[in-house]
Short mmCIF file of C-alpha atoms in Angstrom, two decimals:
data_model
loop_
_atom_site.label_atom_id
_atom_site.label_comp_id
_atom_site.label_asym_id
_atom_site.label_seq_id
_atom_site.Cartn_x
_atom_site.Cartn_y
_atom_site.Cartn_z
CA GLY A 49 -0.01 0.38 -0.04
CA GLN A 50 0.73 3.61 0.04
CA ASN A 51 1.70 5.64 2.95
CA ILE A 52 0.97 10.00 2.50
CA ASP A 53 2.21 12.44 5.37
CA GLN A 54 1.50 15.75 5.52
CA PRO A 55 0.95 18.19 8.62
CA THR A 56 -2.51 18.38 9.62
CA GLU A 57 -2.53 22.90 9.89
CA MET A 58 -1.00 25.24 8.89
CA THR A 59 -1.18 29.40 9.36
CA ALA A 60 0.25 32.17 7.40
CA THR A 61 0.02 35.81 6.96
CA GLU A 62 -0.86 37.61 4.07
CA GLY A 63 1.04 37.96 1.03
CA ALA A 64 3.97 35.52 2.78
CA ILE A 65 5.12 32.63 1.12
CA VAL A 66 4.34 28.72 2.92
CA GLN A 67 5.85 25.84 2.21
CA ILE A 68 3.25 22.79 2.43
CA ASN A 69 5.55 19.56 2.79
CA CYS A 70 4.46 16.10 1.79
CA THR A 71 6.54 12.69 2.15
CA TYR A 72 5.27 9.51 1.00
CA GLN A 73 6.32 5.78 1.00
CA THR A 74 4.94 3.31 -1.99
CA SER A 75 6.18 1.10 -4.48
CA GLY A 76 5.74 2.03 -8.03
CA PHE A 77 5.89 5.39 -8.01
CA ASN A 78 4.90 7.19 -10.71
CA GLY A 79 3.47 11.08 -10.08
CA LEU A 80 2.35 13.48 -7.40
CA PHE A 81 -0.18 16.03 -7.68
CA TRP A 82 -1.75 18.44 -5.35
CA TYR A 83 -5.21 19.72 -5.41
CA GLN A 84 -6.26 23.07 -3.76
CA GLN A 85 -10.13 22.27 -1.95
CA HIS A 86 -11.58 24.94 -0.83
CA ALA A 87 -14.53 23.77 2.39
CA GLY A 88 -17.36 21.73 1.12
CA GLU A 89 -16.31 22.42 -2.44
CA ALA A 90 -14.88 20.01 -5.73
CA PRO A 91 -10.95 19.43 -5.62
CA THR A 92 -9.37 21.57 -8.02
CA PHE A 93 -5.99 20.26 -9.76
CA LEU A 94 -3.13 22.84 -8.78
CA SER A 95 0.04 21.01 -9.92
CA TYR A 96 1.75 17.64 -11.66
CA ASN A 97 5.06 16.61 -10.57
CA VAL A 98 6.39 12.51 -12.05
CA LEU A 99 10.19 13.61 -12.46
CA ASP A 100 12.74 15.38 -9.93
CA GLY A 101 12.85 19.07 -9.74
CA LEU A 102 10.47 22.50 -9.59
CA GLU A 103 7.50 23.26 -12.25
CA GLU A 104 6.09 26.53 -11.31
CA LYS A 105 3.13 28.06 -12.31
CA GLY A 106 2.39 31.49 -11.35
CA ARG A 107 2.36 32.03 -7.49
CA PHE A 108 2.44 28.30 -6.85
CA SER A 109 5.29 25.99 -7.82
CA SER A 110 5.77 21.93 -6.66
CA PHE A 111 9.19 20.34 -5.86
CA LEU A 112 9.52 16.37 -6.40
CA SER A 113 12.16 14.36 -5.08
CA ARG A 114 11.48 10.62 -5.89
CA SER A 115 14.68 9.74 -4.02
CA LYS A 116 13.61 11.60 -0.62
CA GLY A 117 9.89 10.37 -1.24
CA TYR A 118 9.37 14.54 -0.83
CA SER A 119 7.48 17.12 -2.48
CA TYR A 120 6.58 20.01 -1.68
CA LEU A 121 4.20 23.35 -2.82
CA LEU A 122 5.29 26.57 -2.20
CA LEU A 123 2.49 29.67 -2.40
CA LYS A 124 4.07 32.89 -2.83
CA GLU A 125 2.29 36.23 -2.26
CA LEU A 126 0.03 34.53 -0.50
CA GLN A 127 -3.59 35.57 -0.32
CA MET A 128 -7.30 35.17 1.53
CA LYS A 129 -8.18 33.49 -0.96
CA ASP A 130 -5.74 30.35 -0.78
CA SER A 131 -7.45 29.59 2.97
CA ALA A 132 -8.23 25.77 1.55
CA SER A 133 -7.23 22.71 1.51
CA TYR A 134 -4.13 21.47 0.39
CA LEU A 135 -4.16 17.55 -0.87
CA CYS A 136 -1.10 15.48 -2.06
CA ALA A 137 -2.03 12.70 -4.39
CA VAL A 138 0.21 9.18 -5.41
CA ARG A 139 0.11 7.43 -8.56
CA VAL A 140 1.44 4.43 -8.58
CA THR A 141 2.56 2.04 -12.52
CA GLY A 142 -0.52 -0.31 -13.04
CA GLY A 143 -2.90 1.58 -11.46
CA GLY A 144 -3.53 3.67 -14.39
CA ASN A 145 -4.78 7.35 -12.97
CA LYS A 146 -5.90 6.20 -10.20
CA LEU A 147 -4.93 8.26 -6.99
CA THR A 148 -4.31 7.58 -3.31
CA PHE A 149 -4.65 11.05 -1.37
CA GLY A 150 -3.48 11.75 1.51
CA THR A 151 -5.84 13.62 4.30
CA GLY A 152 -4.82 17.17 3.22
CA THR A 153 -3.07 20.14 4.99
CA GLN A 154 -5.35 23.25 6.06
CA LEU A 155 -4.22 26.36 5.10
CA LYS A 156 -5.11 29.87 7.26
CA VAL A 157 -4.22 33.04 5.54
CA GLU A 158 -4.15 36.05 8.09
CA LEU A 159 -4.12 39.59 7.79
CA ASP B 1322 -19.54 23.83 -21.41
CA GLY B 1323 -17.24 20.61 -20.55
CA GLY B 1324 -17.64 19.25 -17.30
CA ILE B 1325 -19.41 16.79 -14.49
CA THR B 1326 -22.00 16.74 -13.19
CA GLN B 1327 -23.55 15.43 -9.41
CA SER B 1328 -26.94 15.14 -8.41
CA PRO B 1329 -28.24 16.16 -5.95
CA LYS B 1330 -26.50 18.46 -4.09
CA TYR B 1331 -27.80 17.16 -0.82
CA LEU B 1332 -29.60 14.13 -0.46
CA PHE B 1333 -31.38 12.62 2.73
CA ARG B 1334 -32.25 8.87 3.69
CA LYS B 1335 -33.40 6.56 6.29
CA GLU B 1336 -30.91 4.08 7.67
CA GLY B 1337 -31.82 0.84 5.46
CA GLN B 1338 -31.96 2.78 2.77
CA ASN B 1339 -30.61 1.73 -0.77
CA VAL B 1340 -29.68 5.12 -2.63
CA THR B 1341 -27.84 5.76 -6.14
CA LEU B 1342 -25.95 8.68 -6.28
CA SER B 1343 -25.30 10.14 -10.25
CA CYS B 1344 -22.28 11.27 -12.33
CA GLU B 1345 -22.08 12.57 -15.59
CA GLN B 1346 -19.20 14.24 -17.22
CA ASN B 1347 -19.00 15.09 -21.50
CA LEU B 1348 -14.91 15.40 -21.24
CA ASN B 1349 -14.84 12.50 -23.19
CA HIS B 1350 -12.97 10.70 -20.26
CA ASP B 1351 -12.73 6.76 -20.38
CA ALA B 1352 -11.68 6.43 -16.83
CA MET B 1353 -14.19 7.86 -13.66
CA TYR B 1354 -13.82 7.39 -10.19
CA TRP B 1355 -15.67 7.86 -6.79
CA TYR B 1356 -14.22 9.09 -3.53
CA ARG B 1357 -15.67 9.69 -0.35
CA GLN B 1358 -14.23 11.83 1.91
CA ASP B 1359 -15.35 12.47 5.68
CA PRO B 1360 -14.76 15.46 7.78
CA GLY B 1361 -11.43 16.70 8.23
CA GLN B 1362 -10.18 13.66 6.51
CA GLY B 1363 -8.13 12.84 2.87
CA LEU B 1364 -10.29 11.44 -0.25
CA ARG B 1365 -10.61 7.58 0.43
CA LEU B 1366 -11.20 5.88 -3.49
CA ILE B 1367 -14.77 3.70 -3.23
CA TYR B 1368 -14.83 2.45 -6.70
CA TYR B 1369 -13.00 3.49 -10.46
CA SER B 1370 -13.42 2.36 -14.26
CA GLN B 1371 -10.49 2.61 -16.85
CA ILE B 1372 -13.19 1.86 -19.15
CA VAL B 1373 -16.53 1.14 -20.42
CA ASN B 1374 -18.06 -2.03 -18.54
CA ASP B 1375 -15.10 -2.49 -16.63
CA PHE B 1376 -14.56 -1.29 -12.64
CA GLN B 1377 -12.55 -1.84 -10.11
CA LYS B 1378 -12.75 -1.68 -6.55
CA GLY B 1379 -11.14 0.63 -4.30
CA ASP B 1380 -9.79 0.76 -1.18
CA ILE B 1381 -13.68 0.98 0.87
CA ALA B 1382 -15.95 -0.84 -2.05
CA GLU B 1383 -17.78 -2.23 0.90
CA GLY B 1384 -21.27 -1.36 0.81
CA TYR B 1385 -20.82 0.02 -2.45
CA SER B 1386 -21.79 -0.79 -5.61
CA VAL B 1387 -21.42 0.74 -9.25
CA SER B 1388 -22.31 0.10 -13.08
CA ARG B 1389 -20.37 1.62 -15.93
CA GLU B 1390 -22.84 0.75 -19.22
CA LYS B 1391 -22.00 4.36 -20.67
CA LYS B 1392 -18.78 6.39 -20.81
CA GLU B 1393 -20.29 8.90 -19.85
CA SER B 1394 -21.86 8.07 -16.83
CA PHE B 1395 -20.33 6.45 -13.84
CA PRO B 1396 -23.87 5.40 -10.84
CA LEU B 1397 -23.28 4.88 -7.09
CA THR B 1398 -25.58 3.01 -5.24
CA VAL B 1399 -25.25 3.31 -1.54
CA THR B 1400 -26.43 -0.05 0.02
CA SER B 1401 -27.83 -0.50 3.55
CA ALA B 1402 -24.77 -2.79 3.70
CA GLN B 1403 -22.51 0.47 4.13
CA LYS B 1404 -22.11 0.65 8.23
CA ASN B 1405 -21.43 4.72 8.26
CA PRO B 1406 -22.94 6.23 4.51
CA THR B 1407 -22.90 9.87 6.40
CA ALA B 1408 -20.25 11.67 3.92
CA PHE B 1409 -19.54 13.56 1.40
CA TYR B 1410 -19.20 11.71 -1.95
CA LEU B 1411 -16.78 13.32 -5.17
CA CYS B 1412 -16.75 11.49 -8.69
CA ALA B 1413 -14.03 12.78 -10.41
CA SER B 1414 -12.62 11.36 -14.12
CA SER B 1415 -9.21 11.78 -16.50
CA ALA B 1416 -8.11 11.36 -20.04
CA SER B 1417 -6.18 7.89 -19.81
CA ARG B 1418 -3.07 9.59 -21.00
CA GLN B 1419 -0.44 8.89 -18.47
CA GLY B 1420 0.00 12.15 -15.98
CA SER B 1421 -3.50 13.29 -16.61
CA GLU B 1422 -5.34 14.48 -13.51
CA GLN B 1423 -8.38 13.78 -12.36
CA PHE B 1424 -11.01 16.87 -12.78
CA PHE B 1425 -13.99 16.52 -9.93
CA GLY B 1426 -17.72 16.88 -9.60
CA PRO B 1427 -19.25 19.29 -7.02
CA GLY B 1428 -19.43 16.50 -4.82
CA THR B 1429 -23.11 15.33 -2.65
CA ARG B 1430 -23.07 15.52 1.07
CA LEU B 1431 -25.38 12.20 1.54
CA THR B 1432 -26.43 12.09 5.49
CA VAL B 1433 -28.53 9.13 6.80
CA LEU B 1434 -31.14 9.41 9.37
#
């Protein structure tokens, strides 16, 4: 099976930078996704990493180290609307595009 | 507009009754998925289907059933055998291409009284 760990909660200040970590243990790793989910709503796709390194997309960046089983999501210039849960999900070989999700990190952005 | 629809948004049922949740997509995706989310938790996979007329159990399939008779539709039945059915249910779909992201519907919040 897979094991995915994320911090449960984080708090940050508007305008600041925050890094949300995700560690995983799995066999047959074949990609890692980050999703954003506002309370009571559907998750929305943020980023996908399958090779080591940094992927940048506007205010959001995601990093992957396969040898360490580690990823992070970096959010810059935080806005109040970034208050949400951030879900890390892992894809494994042979499962199509089936994902296993972590429990999510609830981010609260304060003034 | 392409997307995924789930209906209804809120559903109430009495204990012991089966209930079917609808999921339709017009994204021409081959794969579809059902997840359950409990308060403060991540998503847990119930069933998934990679192609029409085929589906596989996920991590928590007990007490649930699905069908995939059409590419666009993947209904989920919550049976009376599911011990704790009250939850937020999310349907998703994805293309078959490796690494394709999953697109989610708005979800159905099921409450069993």
